XYZ file of C-alpha atoms in Angstrom:
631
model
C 75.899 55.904 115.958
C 79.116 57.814 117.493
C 78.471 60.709 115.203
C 74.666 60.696 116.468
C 75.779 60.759 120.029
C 78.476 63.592 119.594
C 76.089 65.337 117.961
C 73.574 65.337 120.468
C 75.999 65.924 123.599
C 77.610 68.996 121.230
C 74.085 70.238 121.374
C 73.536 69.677 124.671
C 76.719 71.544 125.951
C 75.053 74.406 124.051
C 71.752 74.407 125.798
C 69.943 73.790 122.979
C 66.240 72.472 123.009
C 64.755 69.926 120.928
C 61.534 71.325 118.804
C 59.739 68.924 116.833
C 57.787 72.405 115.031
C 60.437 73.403 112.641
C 59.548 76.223 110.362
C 62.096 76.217 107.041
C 62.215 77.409 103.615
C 60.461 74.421 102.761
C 57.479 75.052 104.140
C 57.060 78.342 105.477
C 54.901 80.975 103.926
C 55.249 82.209 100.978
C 55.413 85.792 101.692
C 58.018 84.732 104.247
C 59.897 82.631 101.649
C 59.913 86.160 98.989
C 61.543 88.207 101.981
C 64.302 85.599 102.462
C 65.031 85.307 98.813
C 65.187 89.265 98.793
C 67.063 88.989 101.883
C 70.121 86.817 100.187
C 69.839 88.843 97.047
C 70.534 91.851 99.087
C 73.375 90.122 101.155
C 74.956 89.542 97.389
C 75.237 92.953 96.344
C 76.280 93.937 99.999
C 73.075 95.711 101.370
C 73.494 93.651 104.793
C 70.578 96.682 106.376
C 68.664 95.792 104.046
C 69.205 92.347 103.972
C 68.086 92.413 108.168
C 64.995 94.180 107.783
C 64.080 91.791 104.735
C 64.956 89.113 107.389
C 62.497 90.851 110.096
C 59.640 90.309 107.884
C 60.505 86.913 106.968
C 60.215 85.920 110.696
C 56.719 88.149 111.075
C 55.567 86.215 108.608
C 56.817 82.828 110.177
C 58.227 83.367 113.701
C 60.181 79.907 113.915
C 61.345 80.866 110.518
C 64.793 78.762 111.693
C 66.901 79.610 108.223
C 65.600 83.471 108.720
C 67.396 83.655 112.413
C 70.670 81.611 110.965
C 70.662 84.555 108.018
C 69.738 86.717 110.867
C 73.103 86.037 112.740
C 75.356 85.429 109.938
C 74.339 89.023 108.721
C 74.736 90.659 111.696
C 78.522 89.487 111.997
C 79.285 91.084 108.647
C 77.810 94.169 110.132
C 79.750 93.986 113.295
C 76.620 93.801 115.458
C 77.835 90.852 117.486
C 74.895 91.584 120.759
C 72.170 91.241 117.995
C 73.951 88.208 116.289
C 73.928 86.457 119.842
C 70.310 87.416 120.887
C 69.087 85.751 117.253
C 71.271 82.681 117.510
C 70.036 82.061 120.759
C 66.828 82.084 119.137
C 67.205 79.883 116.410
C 68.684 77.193 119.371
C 65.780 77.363 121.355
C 63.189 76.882 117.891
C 65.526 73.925 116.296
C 68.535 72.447 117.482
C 69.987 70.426 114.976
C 69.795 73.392 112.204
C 71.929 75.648 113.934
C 75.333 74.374 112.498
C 75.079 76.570 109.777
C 75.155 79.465 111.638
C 77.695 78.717 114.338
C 80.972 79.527 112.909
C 79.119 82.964 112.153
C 78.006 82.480 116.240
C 81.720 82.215 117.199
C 82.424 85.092 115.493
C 79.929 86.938 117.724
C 81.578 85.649 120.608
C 84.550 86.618 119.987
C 83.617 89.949 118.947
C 81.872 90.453 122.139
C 85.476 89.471 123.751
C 84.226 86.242 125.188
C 86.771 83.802 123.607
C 86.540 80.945 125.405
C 82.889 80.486 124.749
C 83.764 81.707 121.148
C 86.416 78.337 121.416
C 83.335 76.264 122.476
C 80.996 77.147 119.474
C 84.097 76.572 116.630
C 85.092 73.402 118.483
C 81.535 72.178 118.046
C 81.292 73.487 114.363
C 84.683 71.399 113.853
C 83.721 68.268 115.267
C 80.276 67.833 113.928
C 81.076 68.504 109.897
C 81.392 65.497 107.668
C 84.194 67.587 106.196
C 87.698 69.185 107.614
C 87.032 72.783 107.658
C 90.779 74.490 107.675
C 88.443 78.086 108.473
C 87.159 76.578 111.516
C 90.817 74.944 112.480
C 92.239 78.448 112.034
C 89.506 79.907 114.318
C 90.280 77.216 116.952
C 94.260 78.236 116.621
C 92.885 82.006 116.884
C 90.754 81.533 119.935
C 93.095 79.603 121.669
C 95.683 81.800 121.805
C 93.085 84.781 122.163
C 90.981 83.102 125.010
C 94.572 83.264 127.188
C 95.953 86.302 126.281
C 92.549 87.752 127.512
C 92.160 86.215 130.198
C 95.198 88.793 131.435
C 93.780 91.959 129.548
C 96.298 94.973 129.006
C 95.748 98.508 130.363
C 93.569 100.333 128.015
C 91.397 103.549 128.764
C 90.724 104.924 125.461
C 89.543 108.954 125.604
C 88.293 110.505 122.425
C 89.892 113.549 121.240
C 86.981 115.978 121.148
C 84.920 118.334 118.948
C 88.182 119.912 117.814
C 89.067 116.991 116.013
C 86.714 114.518 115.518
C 83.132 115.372 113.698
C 80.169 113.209 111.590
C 82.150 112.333 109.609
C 84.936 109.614 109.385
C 88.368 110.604 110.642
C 91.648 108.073 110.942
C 94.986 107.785 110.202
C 96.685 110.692 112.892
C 100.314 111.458 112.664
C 101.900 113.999 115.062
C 105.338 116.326 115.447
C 107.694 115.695 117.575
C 106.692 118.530 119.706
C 103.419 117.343 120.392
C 101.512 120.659 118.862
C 100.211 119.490 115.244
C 97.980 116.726 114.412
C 98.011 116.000 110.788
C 94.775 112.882 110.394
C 92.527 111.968 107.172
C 88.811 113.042 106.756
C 86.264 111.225 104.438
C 84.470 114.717 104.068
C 80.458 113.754 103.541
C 81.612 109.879 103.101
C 82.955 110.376 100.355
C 86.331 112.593 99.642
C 89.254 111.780 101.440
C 90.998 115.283 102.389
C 93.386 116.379 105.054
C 92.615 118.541 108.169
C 95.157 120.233 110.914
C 94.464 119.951 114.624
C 97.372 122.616 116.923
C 98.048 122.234 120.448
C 97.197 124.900 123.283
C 98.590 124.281 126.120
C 95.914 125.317 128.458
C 92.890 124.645 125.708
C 93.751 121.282 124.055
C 93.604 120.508 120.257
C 91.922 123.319 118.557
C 89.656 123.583 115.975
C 90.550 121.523 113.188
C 90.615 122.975 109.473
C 91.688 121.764 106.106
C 94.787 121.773 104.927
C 93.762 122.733 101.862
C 94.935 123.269 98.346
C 97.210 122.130 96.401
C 97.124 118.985 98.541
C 93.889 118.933 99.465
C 92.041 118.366 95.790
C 88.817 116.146 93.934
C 91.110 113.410 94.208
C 91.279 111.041 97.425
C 94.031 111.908 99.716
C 94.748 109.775 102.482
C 97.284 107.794 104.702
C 99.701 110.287 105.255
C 102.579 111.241 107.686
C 103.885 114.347 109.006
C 107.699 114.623 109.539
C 108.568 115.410 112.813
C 109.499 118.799 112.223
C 106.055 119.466 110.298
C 107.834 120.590 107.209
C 107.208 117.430 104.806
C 103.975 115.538 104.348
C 104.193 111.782 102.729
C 101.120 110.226 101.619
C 98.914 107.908 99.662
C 97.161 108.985 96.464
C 94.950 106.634 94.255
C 94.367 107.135 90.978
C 96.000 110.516 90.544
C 97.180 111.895 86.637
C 100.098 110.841 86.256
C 100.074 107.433 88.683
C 102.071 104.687 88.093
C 99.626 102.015 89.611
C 96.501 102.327 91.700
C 98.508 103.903 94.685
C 101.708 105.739 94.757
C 102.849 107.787 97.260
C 103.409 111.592 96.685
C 104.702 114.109 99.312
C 104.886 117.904 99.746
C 106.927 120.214 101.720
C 106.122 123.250 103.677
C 107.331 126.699 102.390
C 109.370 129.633 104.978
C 105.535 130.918 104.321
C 104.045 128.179 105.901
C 102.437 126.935 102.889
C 102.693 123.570 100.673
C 103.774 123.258 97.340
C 102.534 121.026 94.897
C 102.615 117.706 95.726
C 105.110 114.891 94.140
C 105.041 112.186 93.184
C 107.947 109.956 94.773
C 108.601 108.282 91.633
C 110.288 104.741 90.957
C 111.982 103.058 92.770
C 109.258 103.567 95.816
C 105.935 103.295 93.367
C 105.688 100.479 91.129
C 102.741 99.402 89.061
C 101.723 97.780 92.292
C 99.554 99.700 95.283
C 101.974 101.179 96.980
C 100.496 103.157 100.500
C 100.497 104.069 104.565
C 104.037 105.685 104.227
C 105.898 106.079 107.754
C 109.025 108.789 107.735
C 111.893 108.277 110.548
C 112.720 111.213 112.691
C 115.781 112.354 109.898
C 113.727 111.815 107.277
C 116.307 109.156 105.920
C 114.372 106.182 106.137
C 111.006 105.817 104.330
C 108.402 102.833 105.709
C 105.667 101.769 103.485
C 102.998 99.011 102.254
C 103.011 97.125 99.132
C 100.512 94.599 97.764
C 101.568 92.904 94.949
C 99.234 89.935 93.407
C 102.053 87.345 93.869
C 102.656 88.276 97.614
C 100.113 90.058 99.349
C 100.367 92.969 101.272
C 104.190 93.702 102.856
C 106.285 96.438 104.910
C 109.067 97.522 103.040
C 111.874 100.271 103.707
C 113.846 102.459 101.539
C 117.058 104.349 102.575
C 117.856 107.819 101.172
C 120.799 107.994 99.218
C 124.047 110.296 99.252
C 122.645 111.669 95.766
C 119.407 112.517 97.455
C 117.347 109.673 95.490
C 115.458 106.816 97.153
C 117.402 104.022 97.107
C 115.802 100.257 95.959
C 112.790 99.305 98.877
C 113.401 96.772 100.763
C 111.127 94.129 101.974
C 111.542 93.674 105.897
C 112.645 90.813 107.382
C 110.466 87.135 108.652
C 109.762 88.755 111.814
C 107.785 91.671 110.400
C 106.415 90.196 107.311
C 104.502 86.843 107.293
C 101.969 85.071 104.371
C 99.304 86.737 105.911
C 98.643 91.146 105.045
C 101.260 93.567 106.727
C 100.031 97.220 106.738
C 100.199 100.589 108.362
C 104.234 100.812 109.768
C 104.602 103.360 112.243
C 108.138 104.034 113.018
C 108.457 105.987 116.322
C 110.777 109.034 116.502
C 113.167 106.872 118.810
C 113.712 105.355 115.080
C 114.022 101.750 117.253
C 110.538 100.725 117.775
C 108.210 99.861 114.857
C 104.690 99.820 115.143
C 102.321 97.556 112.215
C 99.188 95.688 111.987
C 99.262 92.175 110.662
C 96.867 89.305 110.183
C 99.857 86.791 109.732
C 101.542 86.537 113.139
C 99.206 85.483 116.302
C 96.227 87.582 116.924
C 92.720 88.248 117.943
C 90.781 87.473 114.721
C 90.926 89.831 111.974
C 94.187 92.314 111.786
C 95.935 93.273 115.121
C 98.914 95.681 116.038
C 102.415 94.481 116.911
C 105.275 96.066 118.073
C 108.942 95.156 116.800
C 112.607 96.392 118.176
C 115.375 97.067 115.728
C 118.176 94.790 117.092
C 122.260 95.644 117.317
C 122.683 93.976 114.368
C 119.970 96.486 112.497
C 117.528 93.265 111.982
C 114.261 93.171 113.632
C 113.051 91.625 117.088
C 109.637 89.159 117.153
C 107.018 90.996 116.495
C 104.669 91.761 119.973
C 101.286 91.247 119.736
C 99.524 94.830 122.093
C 97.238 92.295 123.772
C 93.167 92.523 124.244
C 91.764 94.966 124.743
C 93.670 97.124 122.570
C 93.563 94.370 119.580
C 89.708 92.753 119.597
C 88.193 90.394 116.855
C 88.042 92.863 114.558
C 90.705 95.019 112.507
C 92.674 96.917 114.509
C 95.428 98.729 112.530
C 96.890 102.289 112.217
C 98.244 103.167 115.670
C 100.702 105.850 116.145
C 103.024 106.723 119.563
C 104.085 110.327 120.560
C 107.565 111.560 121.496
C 106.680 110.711 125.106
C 107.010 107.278 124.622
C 103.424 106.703 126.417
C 100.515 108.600 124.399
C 99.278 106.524 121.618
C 96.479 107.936 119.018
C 94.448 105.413 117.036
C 90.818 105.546 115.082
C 87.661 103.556 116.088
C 84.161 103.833 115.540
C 83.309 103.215 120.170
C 79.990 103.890 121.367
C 81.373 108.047 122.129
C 82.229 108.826 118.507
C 80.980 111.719 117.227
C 79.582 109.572 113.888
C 81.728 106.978 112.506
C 85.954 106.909 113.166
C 87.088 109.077 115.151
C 90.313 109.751 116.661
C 90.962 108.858 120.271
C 94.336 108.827 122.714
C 95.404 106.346 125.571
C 98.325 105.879 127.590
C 100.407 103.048 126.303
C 101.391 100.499 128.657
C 105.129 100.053 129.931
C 106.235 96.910 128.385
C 105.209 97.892 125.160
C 106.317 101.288 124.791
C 109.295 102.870 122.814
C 111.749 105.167 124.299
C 111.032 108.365 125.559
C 112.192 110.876 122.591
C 113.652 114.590 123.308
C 115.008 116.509 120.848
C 117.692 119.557 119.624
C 116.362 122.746 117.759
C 117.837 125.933 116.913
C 119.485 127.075 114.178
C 122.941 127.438 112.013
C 124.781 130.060 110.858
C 128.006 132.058 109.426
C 129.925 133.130 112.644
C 131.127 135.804 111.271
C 128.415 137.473 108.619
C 125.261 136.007 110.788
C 123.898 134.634 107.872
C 122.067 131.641 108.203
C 123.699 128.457 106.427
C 122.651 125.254 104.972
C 124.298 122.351 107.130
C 124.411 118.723 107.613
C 124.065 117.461 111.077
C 124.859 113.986 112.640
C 124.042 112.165 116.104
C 126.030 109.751 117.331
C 125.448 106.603 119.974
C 128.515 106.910 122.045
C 128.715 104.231 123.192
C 128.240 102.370 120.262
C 129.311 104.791 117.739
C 125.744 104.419 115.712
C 124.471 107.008 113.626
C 120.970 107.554 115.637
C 119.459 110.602 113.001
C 121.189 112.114 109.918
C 119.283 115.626 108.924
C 120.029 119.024 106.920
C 118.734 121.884 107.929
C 116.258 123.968 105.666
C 117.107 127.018 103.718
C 117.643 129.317 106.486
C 119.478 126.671 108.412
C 116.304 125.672 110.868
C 116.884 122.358 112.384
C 115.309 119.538 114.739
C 117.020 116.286 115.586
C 115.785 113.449 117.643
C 117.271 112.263 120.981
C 115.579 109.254 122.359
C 116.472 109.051 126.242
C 118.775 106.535 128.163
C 121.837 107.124 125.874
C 124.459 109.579 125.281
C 124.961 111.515 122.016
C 127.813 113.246 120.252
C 125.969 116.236 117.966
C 128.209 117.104 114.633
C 127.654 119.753 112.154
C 129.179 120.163 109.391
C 129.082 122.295 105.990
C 132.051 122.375 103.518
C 134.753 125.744 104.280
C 133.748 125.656 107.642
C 134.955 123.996 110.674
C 132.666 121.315 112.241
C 130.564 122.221 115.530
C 131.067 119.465 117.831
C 128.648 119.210 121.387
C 127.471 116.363 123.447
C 124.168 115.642 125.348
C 123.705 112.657 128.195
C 119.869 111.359 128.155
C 120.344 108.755 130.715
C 119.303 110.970 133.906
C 117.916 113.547 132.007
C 114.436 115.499 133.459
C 111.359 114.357 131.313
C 110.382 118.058 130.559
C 113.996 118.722 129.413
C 114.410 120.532 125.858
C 117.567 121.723 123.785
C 117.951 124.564 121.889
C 121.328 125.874 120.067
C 122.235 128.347 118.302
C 124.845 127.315 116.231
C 127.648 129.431 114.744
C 129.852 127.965 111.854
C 133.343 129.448 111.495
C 134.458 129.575 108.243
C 138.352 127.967 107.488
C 140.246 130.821 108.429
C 143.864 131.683 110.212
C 143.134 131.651 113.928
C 139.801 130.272 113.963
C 139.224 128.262 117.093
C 137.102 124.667 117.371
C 136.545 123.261 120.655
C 136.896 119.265 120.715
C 133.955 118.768 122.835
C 133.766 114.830 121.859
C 137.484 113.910 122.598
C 137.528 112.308 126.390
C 140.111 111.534 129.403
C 139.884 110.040 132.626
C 140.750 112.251 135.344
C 144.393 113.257 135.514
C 144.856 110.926 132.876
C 145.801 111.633 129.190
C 144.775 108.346 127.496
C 142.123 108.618 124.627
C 138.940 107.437 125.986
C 136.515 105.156 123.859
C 133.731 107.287 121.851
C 136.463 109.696 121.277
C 137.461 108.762 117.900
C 134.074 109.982 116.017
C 135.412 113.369 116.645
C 139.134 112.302 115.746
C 137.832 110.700 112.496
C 136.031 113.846 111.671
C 138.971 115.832 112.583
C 140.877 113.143 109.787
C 138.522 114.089 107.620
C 138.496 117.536 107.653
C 142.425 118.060 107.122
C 142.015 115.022 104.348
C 139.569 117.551 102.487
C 141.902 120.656 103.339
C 145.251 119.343 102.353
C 146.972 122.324 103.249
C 145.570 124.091 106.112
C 147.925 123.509 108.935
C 146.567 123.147 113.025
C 147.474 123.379 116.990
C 145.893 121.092 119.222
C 145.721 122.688 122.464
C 144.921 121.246 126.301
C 143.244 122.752 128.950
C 142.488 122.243 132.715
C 141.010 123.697 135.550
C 142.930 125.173 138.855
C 142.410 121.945 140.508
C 146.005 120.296 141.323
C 149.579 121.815 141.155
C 150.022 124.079 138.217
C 153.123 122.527 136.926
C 151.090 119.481 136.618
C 148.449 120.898 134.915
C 150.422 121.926 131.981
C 152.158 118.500 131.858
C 148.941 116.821 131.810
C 147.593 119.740 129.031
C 150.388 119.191 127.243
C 150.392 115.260 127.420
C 146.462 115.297 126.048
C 146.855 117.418 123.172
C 149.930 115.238 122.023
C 147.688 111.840 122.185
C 145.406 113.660 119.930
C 148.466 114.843 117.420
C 149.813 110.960 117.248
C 145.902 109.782 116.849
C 146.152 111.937 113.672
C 149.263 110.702 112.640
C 148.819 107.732 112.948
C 145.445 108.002 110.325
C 148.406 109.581 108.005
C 148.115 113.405 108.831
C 151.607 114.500 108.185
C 153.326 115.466 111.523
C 154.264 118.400 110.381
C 151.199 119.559 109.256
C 150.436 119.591 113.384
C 151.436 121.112 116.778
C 150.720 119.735 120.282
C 150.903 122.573 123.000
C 149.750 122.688 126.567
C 147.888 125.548 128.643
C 147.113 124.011 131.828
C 144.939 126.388 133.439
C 146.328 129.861 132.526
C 143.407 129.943 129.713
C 140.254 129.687 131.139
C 136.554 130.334 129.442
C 134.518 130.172 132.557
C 134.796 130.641 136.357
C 136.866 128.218 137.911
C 134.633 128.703 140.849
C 131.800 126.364 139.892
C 131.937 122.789 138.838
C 130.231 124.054 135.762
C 132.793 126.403 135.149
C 135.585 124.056 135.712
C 134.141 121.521 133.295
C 133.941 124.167 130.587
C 137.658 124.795 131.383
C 139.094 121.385 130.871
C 138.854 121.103 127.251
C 140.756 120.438 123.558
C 141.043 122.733 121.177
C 141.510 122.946 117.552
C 143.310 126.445 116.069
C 143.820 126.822 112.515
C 147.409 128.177 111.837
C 147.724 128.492 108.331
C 145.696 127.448 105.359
């Protein structure tokens, strides 16, 4: 009797009206009755359109045809046509209340898609409460829309724009990945529906994203190309290929790089350790292309985000899977990692979401682990799979793929401006180029950035064959810049992000001088207080490179100079000079430089590089040099 009476009250929350004419498979027609057996033979082998207009009949033919609307709705969710799946189960209440059950997990669904989660709440409670049996789907569906039905109550910012006839066409396109200056647009095409290729988008600055054209062969091919990822500088391509000759499972990942011609080799394929006989896909590169992110599915434990270090050899060292806070029981996929190489981006099905697969956001911690993963928030995750979302250098412009009532056919690419609290930092960058100070020839050269104040490397790179380079600088920090090739003293600079303009960029041209008698290295990472001569912290990553440079020239021999400004009593200045340079000298020693492999003298001011005029100038002047003396 208390099942009867829940029952009844469950139906009555719903609105639903009592019919005593109810039309089934039982005993409707039977022209009716062959359309819904088509109908569910169609729904087997996945032709849900047909399956709906097989269903249409079926209710011409009987038009309370109550198991025809239930179809009708349960249909229409798998096709992602929540309005129609609502209109039809509103139907089937009004014709025959107690039959609806069936269809209202399906009805929930609807809801949800729709974005109404409470009411979506409402139907799976119902669902829940009147089945003879536990259902752990519906229980799930009750945790989801519980947690959904809040978080939307207090929807994110979210204005979506699509990217335009430059980019986006009839055809399906997904999966962007961008530069670090903004001005290429790498995304996958499913040309015609069916190959997956590669097409370019460059940045005008008065016109927008151009015209979009393939990137063509050799990476471009018959074979399906897809999921790829541009390195920041544009000069490497990772990606996913399936099935290729040569494969070690069903997906591997391959990459290519970019010629002084501007064109691509042959792509590679990354080889074991990264692929395995399982699918391995959705590759992510950080800004020094040191760090490779990628997904693996294996049969034992689903679909994961796993990272794999470059090694001193120049091999890929053993993936490994990240941490509890990134990777759950549920499917991990798509890793972004943002050019501030702090803030990952992944969609998940495992940690708290909308429904289907949603986008988090997770912060590399002090310790190098990984923060709780942030769920975006509605409407920027919905019921259905939201995955794939990248963030520019800016810290703000995020490009995704969906299929909204503006695309141009199916996916297409569109941009919005990524609320604070979930944003990454703000990512500048250095570019120029190295070279031979004294032959101008362009060199080869590794290049380091430091944290100062934590001593962190942020990005390790090497410059390309004619000694082009780009390194990352997320804002808010300061940075100690190294480069170093072997026979040459290091370069040493500095750069503070913490006040820096938005619109600033870097650009050096940097000039290696080979080990040679009375070459000259200024110390631009060694720091004093004023008028003092104590070593300051975040000097010693320029001492220890100092160590190591006379460690790997045994017998090259050094003066370590100080300089001021004008400011203060000359006398002074040379005491102080003089005082500076000697804390570096007993730094050294005390690493086990022999002392007399060293010589501390004092300048003061009498040596200036720049007019003492300016503030500028003066903080040019007061500086440590390194002279080589003999080799």
């Amino acid at each position: 009797m208390m099942r009867v009476l829940l029952l009844i009250c469950c139906c009555l929350a719903l609105g639903l009206e009592m019919n005593a004419q109810v039309i089934t498979y039982d005993n409707a027609k039977k022209k009716a009755q062959k359309s819904f057996d088509d109908a569910q033979m169609a729904v087997r082998e996945y032709r849900m359109l047909d399956a709906i207009d097989l269903l249409k009949d079926a209710v011409r033919q009987e038009p309370g045809f109550t198991d025809a609307y239930g179809q009708m709705v349960i249909t229409y969710v798998e096709l992602k046509k929540y309005k129609e799946a609502i209109i039809n189960f509103e139907t089937l209440k009004s014709l025959d209340s107690p039959s609806i059950r069936p269809a209202l997990l399906a009805y929930s669904k609807a809801l949800a898609g729709e974005g109404r989660f409470a009411d979506a709440l409402t139907a799976v409670t119902i669902y829940s409460q009147t089945g003879k049996t536990r259902s752990e789907k519906a229980e799930a569906l009750i945790r989801t829309y519980t947690f959904a039905a809040k978080a939307a109550a207090k929807p994110v910012p979210f204005k979506p724009k699509n990217l335009g006839d430059s980019v986006n066409s009839k055809d399906p396109e997904y999966f962007p990945s961008l530069t670090i200056d903004g001005r290429m647009l790498v995304f996958t095409r499913r040309v015609n529906s069916k190959n997956e290729d590669f097409y370019v988008s460059e940045k005008d600055d008065s016109l927008g994203w151009m015209p979009a054209y393939s990137i063509g062969a050799p990476v471009n091919s018959a074979n399906n190309e897809g999921a790829q990822n541009v390195s920041l500088d544009g000069n490497m391509l990772v990606f996913t290929g399936c099935d290729f000759p040569g494969g070690r499972g069903s997906c591997d990942i391959y990459y290519t790089i970019r010629t002084e011609e501007g064109l691509w080799v042959d792509p590679m394929n990354l080889g074991s350790p990264i692929n395995t006989r399982a699918w391995e896909s959705q590759p992510s590169l950080s800004a020094d292309k040191q760090t490779l992110y990628f997904a693996r599915e294996t049969q034992d434990a689903g679909s994961d985000i796993f990272m794999s270090k470059m090694q001193p050899n120049g091999k890929w060292g053993y993936p490994e899977r990240l941490d509890s806070n990134i990777n759950t029981t549920g499917r991990e996929a798509t890793p972004f990692i943002h050019p501030d190489n702090q803030t990952l981006y992944f969609s998940s099905n495992g940690h708290q979401g909308f429904g289907d697969m949603d986008i988090f956001v997770s912060r590399r911690q002090p310790d190098g682990s990984w923060g709780p993963a942030v769920n975006l928030g509605y409407p920027i995750n919905t019921a259905d799979e939201d995955a794939s979302l990248i963030v520019a250098a800016d810290g703000k412009t995020a490009y995704f793929a969906s299929d909204r009532s503006d695309s141009r056919g199916q996916l297409d690419l569109y941009s919005f401006e990524l609320y604070p609290e979930v944003r990454p930092l703000k990512t500048l960058y250095v570019s120029g180029f190295v070279y031979d100070a004294k032959t101008q020839k362009r060199l080869i050269a590794n290049i380091e950035t430091y944290d100062l104040s934590t001593g962190q490397v942020a990005a390790t790179i090497r410059t390309d064959k004619v000694g082009n380079f780009m390194a990352p600088l997320p804002t808010g920090k300061d940075y100690a810049f190294s480069v170093n090739r072997k026979g040459y003293l290091f370069y040493s600079d500095n750069f503070s992000l913490k006040n820096v303009s938005p619109d600033s960029s870097f650009y050096r041209e940097i000039a290696l001088q080979p080990l040679d008698t009375s070459a000259v290295l200024v110390l631009h990472n060694i720091f004093f207080d004023t008028r003092q001569f104590a070593l300051k912290t975040g000097s010693e990553l320029e001492l220890n490179r100092l160590v190591a440079l006379l460690r790997e020239n045994p017998t090259v021999t050094i003066e370590i100079s100080g300089h001021t400004d004008n400011i203060g009593n000359t006398k002074d200045n040379v005491l102080l000079s003089e005082r500076r340079a000697q804390a570096v000298v007993k730094y050294l020693v005390d690493k086990g430089i022999a002392a007399e492999r060293l010589q501390a003298k004092g300048y003061g001011e009498t040596k200036p590089v720049a007019d003492n005029m300016t503030a500028a100038g003066r903080a040019e002047n007061r500086r440590t040099e390194l002279k080589i003396l003999t080799l």
